[in-house]
Short mmCIF file of C-alpha atoms in Angstrom, two decimals:
data_model
loop_
_atom_site.label_atom_id
_atom_site.label_comp_id
_atom_site.label_asym_id
_atom_site.label_seq_id
_atom_site.Cartn_x
_atom_site.Cartn_y
_atom_site.Cartn_z
CA UNK L 1 10.83 -12.41 -46.74
CA UNK L 2 12.46 -12.08 -50.15
CA UNK L 3 11.19 -14.41 -52.84
CA UNK L 4 13.47 -16.98 -54.47
CA UNK L 5 14.62 -16.48 -58.06
CA UNK L 6 12.18 -19.17 -59.20
CA UNK L 7 9.31 -17.39 -57.48
CA UNK L 8 10.29 -14.07 -59.09
CA UNK L 9 10.51 -15.80 -62.48
CA UNK L 10 7.05 -17.32 -62.03
CA UNK L 11 5.64 -13.95 -61.00
CA UNK L 12 7.20 -12.24 -64.02
CA UNK L 13 5.84 -14.94 -66.31
CA UNK L 14 2.38 -14.31 -64.91
CA UNK L 15 2.63 -10.55 -65.52
CA UNK L 16 3.91 -11.05 -69.07
CA UNK L 17 1.16 -13.55 -69.80
CA UNK L 18 -1.52 -11.14 -68.58
CA UNK L 19 -0.21 -8.23 -70.66
CA UNK L 20 0.85 -10.00 -73.84
CA UNK L 21 -0.70 -13.46 -73.87
CA UNK L 22 2.77 -15.09 -74.08
CA UNK L 23 2.67 -18.57 -72.51
CA UNK L 24 4.26 -18.54 -69.03
CA UNK L 25 6.49 -21.52 -69.90
CA UNK L 26 8.10 -19.45 -72.68
CA UNK L 27 9.35 -16.93 -70.13
CA UNK L 28 12.77 -18.39 -69.26
CA UNK L 29 15.85 -16.67 -67.86
CA UNK L 30 17.86 -16.96 -71.08
CA UNK L 31 15.16 -15.31 -73.21
CA UNK L 32 15.66 -11.81 -74.59
CA UNK L 33 12.64 -9.58 -74.08
CA UNK L 34 12.87 -8.05 -77.54
CA UNK L 35 14.39 -10.78 -79.72
CA UNK L 36 12.77 -13.91 -78.23
CA UNK L 37 9.55 -12.66 -76.60
CA UNK L 38 8.83 -9.77 -78.99
CA UNK L 39 8.23 -7.40 -76.08
CA UNK L 40 8.93 -3.87 -77.30
CA UNK L 41 10.18 -0.97 -75.17
CA UNK L 42 6.64 0.31 -74.56
CA UNK L 43 5.20 -3.02 -73.41
CA UNK L 44 8.34 -3.46 -71.30
CA UNK L 45 7.36 -0.37 -69.30
CA UNK L 46 4.00 -1.93 -68.46
CA UNK L 47 5.74 -5.14 -67.36
CA UNK L 48 8.12 -3.07 -65.20
CA UNK L 49 5.33 -1.11 -63.50
CA UNK L 50 3.38 -4.31 -62.76
CA UNK L 51 6.57 -5.95 -61.44
CA UNK L 52 7.17 -3.01 -59.14
CA UNK L 53 3.69 -3.43 -57.71
CA UNK L 54 3.90 -7.21 -57.43
CA UNK L 55 7.36 -7.44 -55.87
CA UNK L 56 7.42 -4.15 -53.93
CA UNK L 57 10.58 -2.89 -55.62
CA UNK L 58 11.57 0.24 -57.57
CA UNK L 59 12.93 -0.10 -61.10
CA UNK L 60 14.03 3.32 -62.42
CA UNK L 61 13.75 4.12 -66.15
CA UNK L 62 17.53 4.13 -66.57
CA UNK L 63 17.72 0.57 -65.17
CA UNK L 64 15.04 -0.72 -67.53
CA UNK L 65 17.38 -0.17 -70.47
CA UNK L 66 19.82 -2.66 -68.91
CA UNK L 67 17.24 -5.44 -68.54
CA UNK L 68 17.89 -7.26 -71.81
CA UNK L 69 16.90 -10.77 -70.74
CA UNK L 70 14.35 -12.26 -68.38
CA UNK L 71 17.33 -13.34 -66.26
CA UNK L 72 18.51 -9.71 -66.00
CA UNK L 73 15.07 -8.75 -64.66
CA UNK L 74 14.95 -11.65 -62.20
CA UNK L 75 18.41 -10.74 -60.88
CA UNK L 76 17.55 -7.07 -60.56
CA UNK L 77 14.26 -7.72 -58.75
CA UNK L 78 15.83 -10.30 -56.42
CA UNK L 79 18.64 -7.88 -55.61
CA UNK L 80 16.25 -5.00 -55.01
CA UNK L 81 14.17 -7.11 -52.62
CA UNK L 82 16.98 -7.97 -50.28
CA UNK R 1 -1.07 66.74 -38.37
CA UNK R 2 -4.29 65.81 -40.11
CA UNK R 3 -5.75 62.35 -39.70
CA UNK R 4 -5.58 60.07 -42.72
CA UNK R 5 -9.08 59.50 -43.95
CA UNK R 6 -10.04 55.85 -44.21
CA UNK R 7 -9.49 54.35 -47.64
CA UNK R 8 -12.72 53.80 -49.54
CA UNK R 9 -13.94 50.24 -49.95
CA UNK R 10 -12.93 48.64 -53.25
CA UNK R 11 -15.37 46.94 -55.52
CA UNK R 12 -14.45 43.45 -56.66
CA UNK R 13 -15.85 41.69 -59.67
CA UNK R 14 -18.56 39.10 -59.23
CA UNK R 15 -18.79 36.45 -61.88
CA UNK R 16 -21.19 33.77 -62.97
CA UNK R 17 -22.16 30.89 -60.66
CA UNK R 18 -20.93 28.36 -63.16
CA UNK R 19 -19.19 28.08 -66.49
CA UNK R 20 -19.42 25.70 -69.40
CA UNK R 21 -18.28 25.07 -72.94
CA UNK R 22 -20.80 26.70 -75.27
CA UNK R 23 -19.39 25.77 -78.66
CA UNK R 24 -16.48 24.01 -80.35
CA UNK R 25 -14.60 24.47 -83.62
CA UNK R 26 -12.02 22.40 -85.48
CA UNK R 27 -9.49 22.83 -88.28
CA UNK R 28 -7.08 20.18 -89.54
CA UNK R 29 -4.27 20.57 -92.03
CA UNK R 30 -5.50 19.91 -95.58
CA UNK R 31 -2.85 17.33 -96.42
CA UNK R 32 -3.56 13.69 -95.53
CA UNK R 33 -0.16 12.08 -95.01
CA UNK R 34 -0.19 8.28 -94.91
CA UNK R 35 2.38 6.05 -93.23
CA UNK R 36 3.73 4.92 -96.60
CA UNK R 37 4.57 8.56 -97.35
CA UNK R 38 7.01 8.83 -94.41
CA UNK R 39 8.43 5.34 -93.74
CA UNK R 40 11.39 5.60 -96.14
CA UNK R 41 13.78 7.78 -94.08
CA UNK R 42 13.04 5.82 -90.86
CA UNK R 43 13.44 2.42 -92.51
CA UNK R 44 10.04 1.36 -91.21
CA UNK R 45 6.64 0.20 -92.43
CA UNK R 46 2.97 1.07 -92.25
CA UNK R 47 2.51 -1.99 -90.01
CA UNK R 48 5.29 -0.91 -87.58
CA UNK R 49 3.81 2.57 -87.17
CA UNK R 50 0.26 1.31 -86.73
CA UNK R 51 1.33 -1.32 -84.21
CA UNK R 52 3.40 1.14 -82.17
CA UNK R 53 1.14 4.18 -82.34
CA UNK R 54 -2.26 3.38 -83.88
CA UNK R 55 -1.67 6.15 -86.45
CA UNK R 56 -2.84 5.45 -90.03
CA UNK R 57 -2.70 9.02 -91.34
CA UNK R 58 -1.73 12.40 -89.97
CA UNK R 59 -3.09 15.75 -91.13
CA UNK R 60 -0.55 18.39 -92.08
CA UNK R 61 -0.82 21.93 -93.40
CA UNK R 62 0.95 22.96 -96.59
CA UNK R 63 3.72 25.52 -96.79
CA UNK R 64 2.29 28.99 -96.24
CA UNK R 65 -0.45 27.88 -93.84
CA UNK R 66 0.52 28.64 -90.24
CA UNK R 67 -0.94 27.71 -86.87
CA UNK R 68 -2.73 31.06 -86.65
CA UNK R 69 -4.58 30.33 -89.91
CA UNK R 70 -5.85 27.05 -88.48
CA UNK R 71 -6.70 28.82 -85.22
CA UNK R 72 -8.78 31.41 -87.05
CA UNK R 73 -10.80 28.78 -88.89
CA UNK R 74 -11.51 26.78 -85.72
CA UNK R 75 -12.33 29.92 -83.71
CA UNK R 76 -14.88 31.22 -86.20
CA UNK R 77 -16.72 27.88 -86.02
CA UNK R 78 -16.62 27.82 -82.19
CA UNK R 79 -17.94 31.39 -81.91
CA UNK R 80 -20.80 30.63 -84.32
CA UNK R 81 -21.61 27.40 -82.47
CA UNK R 82 -21.71 29.29 -79.17
CA UNK R 83 -24.19 31.78 -80.64
CA UNK R 84 -22.20 34.86 -79.66
CA UNK R 85 -20.36 37.62 -81.51
CA UNK R 86 -16.57 37.89 -81.44
CA UNK R 87 -16.81 41.36 -79.87
CA UNK R 88 -18.43 39.77 -76.81
CA UNK R 89 -15.24 37.85 -76.01
CA UNK R 90 -13.60 39.03 -72.79
CA UNK R 91 -10.37 37.08 -73.33
CA UNK R 92 -8.57 35.05 -75.99
CA UNK R 93 -6.26 32.27 -74.77
CA UNK R 94 -4.15 30.26 -77.18
CA UNK R 95 -2.05 27.31 -76.22
CA UNK R 96 0.67 26.81 -78.81
CA UNK R 97 4.29 25.82 -79.26
CA UNK R 98 4.12 26.62 -82.97
CA UNK R 99 3.97 30.40 -83.15
CA UNK R 100 6.51 31.51 -85.74
CA UNK R 101 7.55 34.48 -83.61
CA UNK R 102 8.54 34.44 -79.94
CA UNK R 103 6.69 37.74 -79.71
CA UNK R 104 4.09 39.11 -80.32
CA UNK R 105 1.65 36.40 -79.34
CA UNK R 106 -0.41 34.26 -81.65
CA UNK R 107 -3.41 35.08 -79.43
CA UNK R 108 -3.20 38.83 -80.14
CA UNK R 109 -2.97 38.16 -83.88
CA UNK R 110 -5.96 35.82 -83.65
CA UNK R 111 -8.02 38.30 -81.61
CA UNK R 112 -7.40 40.96 -84.24
CA UNK R 113 -8.29 38.65 -87.13
CA UNK R 114 -11.62 37.48 -85.70
CA UNK R 115 -12.79 40.90 -84.47
CA UNK R 116 -12.28 40.33 -80.74
CA UNK R 117 -10.23 43.54 -80.24
CA UNK R 118 -9.70 44.87 -77.54
CA UNK R 119 -10.07 41.61 -75.60
CA UNK R 120 -6.99 40.67 -73.58
CA UNK R 121 -5.13 37.96 -75.45
CA UNK R 122 -2.23 35.76 -74.47
CA UNK R 123 -0.43 32.55 -75.33
CA UNK R 124 0.04 29.61 -72.98
CA UNK R 125 3.20 27.52 -73.22
CA UNK R 126 2.04 24.23 -71.78
CA UNK R 127 2.47 21.98 -74.81
CA UNK R 128 0.10 19.01 -74.87
CA UNK R 129 -1.50 20.02 -71.55
CA UNK R 130 -2.12 23.56 -72.83
CA UNK R 131 -5.79 23.19 -73.71
CA UNK R 132 -6.60 21.92 -70.21
CA UNK R 133 -4.58 24.78 -68.72
CA UNK R 134 -6.57 27.23 -70.87
CA UNK R 135 -9.89 25.66 -69.85
CA UNK R 136 -8.88 25.96 -66.18
CA UNK R 137 -8.05 29.66 -66.69
CA UNK R 138 -11.20 30.39 -68.69
CA UNK R 139 -13.38 28.76 -66.02
CA UNK R 140 -11.72 30.94 -63.37
CA UNK R 141 -12.06 34.13 -65.45
CA UNK R 142 -15.77 33.58 -66.08
CA UNK R 143 -16.61 32.73 -62.49
CA UNK R 144 -14.48 35.59 -61.13
CA UNK R 145 -16.24 38.11 -63.36
CA UNK R 146 -13.07 38.97 -65.30
CA UNK R 147 -14.69 37.96 -68.59
CA UNK R 148 -18.15 36.90 -69.70
CA UNK R 149 -17.01 34.81 -72.65
CA UNK R 150 -13.54 33.37 -73.22
CA UNK R 151 -12.17 31.89 -76.43
CA UNK R 152 -9.83 28.98 -75.73
CA UNK R 153 -7.72 27.60 -78.58
CA UNK R 154 -5.08 24.93 -79.05
CA UNK R 155 -3.26 25.58 -82.34
CA UNK R 156 -0.21 23.80 -83.71
CA UNK R 157 1.83 23.33 -86.84
CA UNK R 158 4.08 20.60 -85.50
CA UNK R 159 5.15 19.36 -88.92
CA UNK R 160 7.67 22.22 -88.97
CA UNK R 161 9.48 20.51 -86.07
CA UNK R 162 9.40 16.98 -87.52
CA UNK R 163 12.68 15.37 -88.59
CA UNK R 164 12.11 12.83 -91.37
CA UNK R 165 14.76 10.46 -89.94
CA UNK R 166 13.55 10.60 -86.32
CA UNK R 167 12.00 7.37 -84.99
CA UNK R 168 10.92 8.77 -81.60
CA UNK R 169 8.12 11.26 -82.27
CA UNK R 170 8.29 12.96 -85.68
CA UNK R 171 6.10 10.43 -87.49
CA UNK R 172 3.28 11.22 -85.03
CA UNK R 173 3.33 15.00 -85.46
CA UNK R 174 0.48 16.79 -87.18
CA UNK R 175 -1.10 20.21 -87.73
CA UNK R 176 -4.46 21.44 -86.49
CA UNK R 177 -6.41 23.75 -84.23
CA UNK R 178 -9.31 23.19 -81.87
CA UNK R 179 -11.32 25.99 -80.27
CA UNK R 180 -13.92 26.33 -77.53
CA UNK R 181 -16.00 29.25 -76.31
CA UNK R 182 -16.47 29.14 -72.55
CA UNK R 183 -19.14 31.27 -70.93
CA UNK R 184 -21.51 31.64 -67.98
CA UNK R 185 -23.81 28.85 -66.91
CA UNK R 186 -26.40 28.34 -64.15
CA UNK R 187 -25.13 24.82 -63.55
CA UNK R 188 -21.56 23.59 -63.23
CA UNK R 189 -20.10 22.70 -66.63
CA UNK R 190 -16.39 22.58 -65.80
CA UNK R 191 -15.07 20.79 -62.72
CA UNK R 192 -12.15 21.89 -60.60
CA UNK R 193 -8.96 21.19 -62.50
CA UNK R 194 -6.18 18.88 -61.37
CA UNK R 195 -3.07 20.36 -62.92
CA UNK R 196 0.63 20.59 -62.33
CA UNK R 197 4.15 20.11 -63.59
CA UNK R 198 7.24 18.00 -62.98
CA UNK R 199 10.32 19.90 -64.10
CA UNK R 200 12.57 17.10 -62.88
CA UNK R 201 11.58 15.35 -66.13
CA UNK R 202 12.23 18.45 -68.27
CA UNK R 203 14.40 16.58 -70.76
CA UNK R 204 12.10 13.65 -71.58
CA UNK R 205 10.26 15.29 -74.48
CA UNK R 206 10.58 18.56 -76.34
CA UNK R 207 12.86 20.57 -78.57
CA UNK R 208 16.30 19.18 -79.28
CA UNK R 209 18.38 22.33 -79.56
CA UNK R 210 17.73 26.01 -78.98
CA UNK R 211 17.37 29.10 -81.14
CA UNK R 212 20.73 30.27 -79.78
CA UNK R 213 22.36 27.11 -81.13
CA UNK R 214 20.54 27.66 -84.41
CA UNK R 215 21.85 31.25 -84.64
CA UNK R 216 25.38 30.05 -83.96
CA UNK R 217 25.14 27.40 -86.63
CA UNK R 218 25.43 24.50 -84.16
CA UNK R 219 22.18 22.91 -85.32
CA UNK R 220 20.19 22.93 -88.53
CA UNK R 221 16.91 23.77 -86.77
CA UNK R 222 15.37 22.91 -83.35
CA UNK R 223 13.40 19.69 -83.80
CA UNK R 224 11.23 17.52 -81.60
CA UNK R 225 12.35 14.27 -79.97
CA UNK R 226 11.33 12.19 -76.96
CA UNK R 227 12.38 9.33 -74.74
CA UNK R 228 9.38 7.25 -75.77
CA UNK R 229 9.38 4.50 -73.12
CA UNK R 230 9.90 6.92 -70.21
CA UNK R 231 7.22 9.27 -71.51
CA UNK R 232 4.87 6.31 -71.94
CA UNK R 233 5.45 5.17 -68.37
CA UNK R 234 4.71 8.64 -67.01
CA UNK R 235 1.79 9.31 -69.37
CA UNK R 236 0.03 6.12 -68.34
CA UNK R 237 0.97 5.32 -64.76
CA UNK R 238 1.26 8.86 -63.35
CA UNK R 239 -1.58 10.27 -65.43
CA UNK R 240 -3.98 7.53 -64.34
CA UNK R 241 -3.60 8.92 -60.82
CA UNK R 242 -4.32 12.44 -62.10
CA UNK R 243 -7.38 11.21 -63.99
CA UNK R 244 -8.73 9.42 -60.92
CA UNK R 245 -8.15 12.54 -58.84
CA UNK R 246 -9.99 14.66 -61.44
CA UNK R 247 -13.02 12.36 -61.16
CA UNK R 248 -12.82 12.57 -57.38
CA UNK R 249 -12.76 16.39 -57.21
CA UNK R 250 -15.55 16.53 -59.80
CA UNK R 251 -17.67 14.19 -57.66
CA UNK R 252 -18.19 11.92 -60.65
CA UNK R 253 -17.76 8.14 -61.01
CA UNK R 254 -16.24 6.61 -64.13
CA UNK R 255 -19.57 4.97 -65.00
CA UNK R 256 -21.21 8.41 -65.08
CA UNK R 257 -18.97 9.60 -67.91
CA UNK R 258 -20.17 9.76 -71.48
CA UNK R 259 -16.69 10.17 -72.96
CA UNK R 260 -12.99 9.97 -72.18
CA UNK R 261 -10.80 12.37 -74.18
CA UNK R 262 -7.13 12.09 -73.28
CA UNK R 263 -4.48 14.00 -75.24
CA UNK R 264 -4.08 12.13 -78.52
CA UNK R 265 -0.39 11.35 -78.07
CA UNK R 266 -0.31 7.75 -79.18
CA UNK R 267 -3.14 5.20 -79.31
CA UNK R 268 -1.24 2.84 -77.01
CA UNK R 269 -1.16 5.50 -74.30
CA UNK R 270 -4.87 6.24 -74.86
CA UNK R 271 -5.82 2.54 -74.69
CA UNK R 272 -3.66 1.71 -71.69
CA UNK R 273 -4.93 4.75 -69.78
CA UNK R 274 -8.53 3.67 -70.45
CA UNK R 275 -7.68 0.12 -69.35
CA UNK R 276 -6.02 1.25 -66.12
CA UNK R 277 -8.98 3.52 -65.36
CA UNK R 278 -11.28 0.50 -65.78
CA UNK R 279 -13.74 2.55 -67.78
CA UNK R 280 -17.03 0.77 -68.49
CA UNK R 281 -17.88 0.00 -72.12
CA UNK R 282 -20.52 2.74 -72.08
CA UNK R 283 -17.77 5.41 -72.02
CA UNK R 284 -16.74 6.38 -75.54
CA UNK R 285 -12.98 6.74 -75.89
CA UNK R 286 -11.60 9.35 -78.30
CA UNK R 287 -9.34 7.91 -81.01
CA UNK R 288 -8.84 10.90 -83.30
CA UNK R 289 -5.07 10.17 -83.23
CA UNK R 290 -5.59 7.32 -85.71
CA UNK R 291 -6.40 9.64 -88.62
CA UNK R 292 -5.34 13.12 -87.40
CA UNK R 293 -2.02 12.36 -85.67
CA UNK R 294 -0.64 14.16 -82.62
CA UNK R 295 -1.54 17.86 -82.67
CA UNK R 296 -0.35 18.64 -79.11
CA UNK R 297 -2.54 21.40 -77.59
CA UNK R 298 -5.14 21.01 -80.35
CA UNK R 299 -5.72 17.30 -79.85
CA UNK R 300 -8.33 17.36 -77.07
CA UNK R 301 -10.68 19.91 -78.66
CA UNK R 302 -10.22 18.26 -82.08
CA UNK R 303 -11.01 14.82 -80.66
CA UNK R 304 -13.99 16.18 -78.73
CA UNK R 305 -15.33 17.95 -81.81
CA UNK R 306 -15.08 14.72 -83.78
CA UNK R 307 -16.79 12.68 -81.06
CA UNK R 308 -19.73 15.08 -81.09
CA UNK R 309 -19.97 14.87 -84.87
CA UNK R 310 -19.95 11.07 -84.82
CA UNK R 311 -22.04 10.71 -81.65
CA UNK R 312 -24.36 13.73 -81.35
CA UNK R 313 -26.15 11.94 -78.50
CA UNK R 314 -23.13 12.72 -76.31
CA UNK R 315 -24.18 16.38 -76.13
CA UNK R 316 -24.93 17.29 -72.52
CA UNK R 317 -22.96 14.31 -71.21
CA UNK R 318 -19.79 14.46 -69.12
CA UNK R 319 -16.32 14.09 -70.60
CA UNK R 320 -13.10 13.47 -68.69
CA UNK R 321 -10.29 15.27 -70.51
CA UNK R 322 -6.63 15.02 -69.61
CA UNK R 323 -3.64 16.67 -71.26
CA UNK R 324 0.01 15.78 -70.59
CA UNK R 325 3.29 16.56 -72.26
CA UNK R 326 6.54 18.47 -72.52
CA UNK R 327 7.58 20.16 -69.29
CA UNK R 328 6.48 17.78 -68.02
CA UNK R 329 3.05 19.33 -67.49
CA UNK R 330 -0.43 17.93 -67.00
CA UNK R 331 -4.02 19.04 -66.53
CA UNK R 332 -7.38 17.30 -66.21
CA UNK R 333 -10.99 18.22 -65.66
CA UNK R 334 -14.50 16.90 -66.25
CA UNK R 335 -16.55 19.03 -68.64
CA UNK R 336 -20.15 18.95 -69.81
CA UNK R 337 -20.17 18.51 -73.58
CA UNK R 338 -21.86 21.30 -75.57
#
């Protein structure tokens, strides 16, 4: 069964915390990966690969460029699950 | 009609039971180029480059010094370290993307310079995986009886393809050559290689522009560029599978390695690969990129040479080496350190 948006957000926050040490509560849907969370394009690829494994989805390289905010990623993953 | 007499049996070569690296050599460009020397045109800082790549300095060769000059210096050291004469070489293999002529080969020039004539000599165009491709070929040549000793070289002058304003790869590029002599051995010193290519990702890293465009005046000069994030994703998460497979076919566990020497592309790739492989702390991880920069085909032998200088106790231990780069191409094997 597909996870809810809140569950995807919590899972993403966990991945980001493991890879960068950023507090999970800082990972909110309105946050920009680069400007607010200081996640660069290289670290973003690690987050994407871990998210693929965790949520069982595929996120192609060309889609990663469109994931500007945490909310973008949550929407994409939720959409890809259903 | 006369009967056709049966064809005589052919004789096929029989090679050595095993092969191994007998000696290594290294040559780096004489110029030590710091981050502060190159940050201006890319509007960056020493901190930004170190954080993104781990590189503090890169070694570059001055005008007039070409890849073949660096190759000659490294080769002479490797041949001496192996304890053989150049005229005993049965083949000279050079991996390079820096030869200043499309033909003839850098390998033939090198063979002539070091006194290896008339050994067969050829270049390999496998970019950053080229040294591992050459090691795979040398191992096969020695064990097939096609050559007793093979000189394997990675030689690059990548600074000639660096664009001062490029923020994707140019600030990593460096000049150097690494050489190895591979010869017969009673025990296995080079595992089966796991190697391949993925041409569907041809455009991710490499030359921007062609010599035809240069001739027609469409570009100033073909220069290097890459899609950094996509290359990173492939170099870590696809190459970790290749590295695991190389250990498997070698029959070796990660905790039995003495060293891990991935292509020195970027320290973040090196570190993340090591992390994903869950290497124990006992395995020494090559970090020559931090002071040498990215020398493509030369980076694995250069990093290995440095590890053995800094940790002579590694001699005789096993090293997992993996090259990956433009093509895309990749190659990995476990070798016994000389």
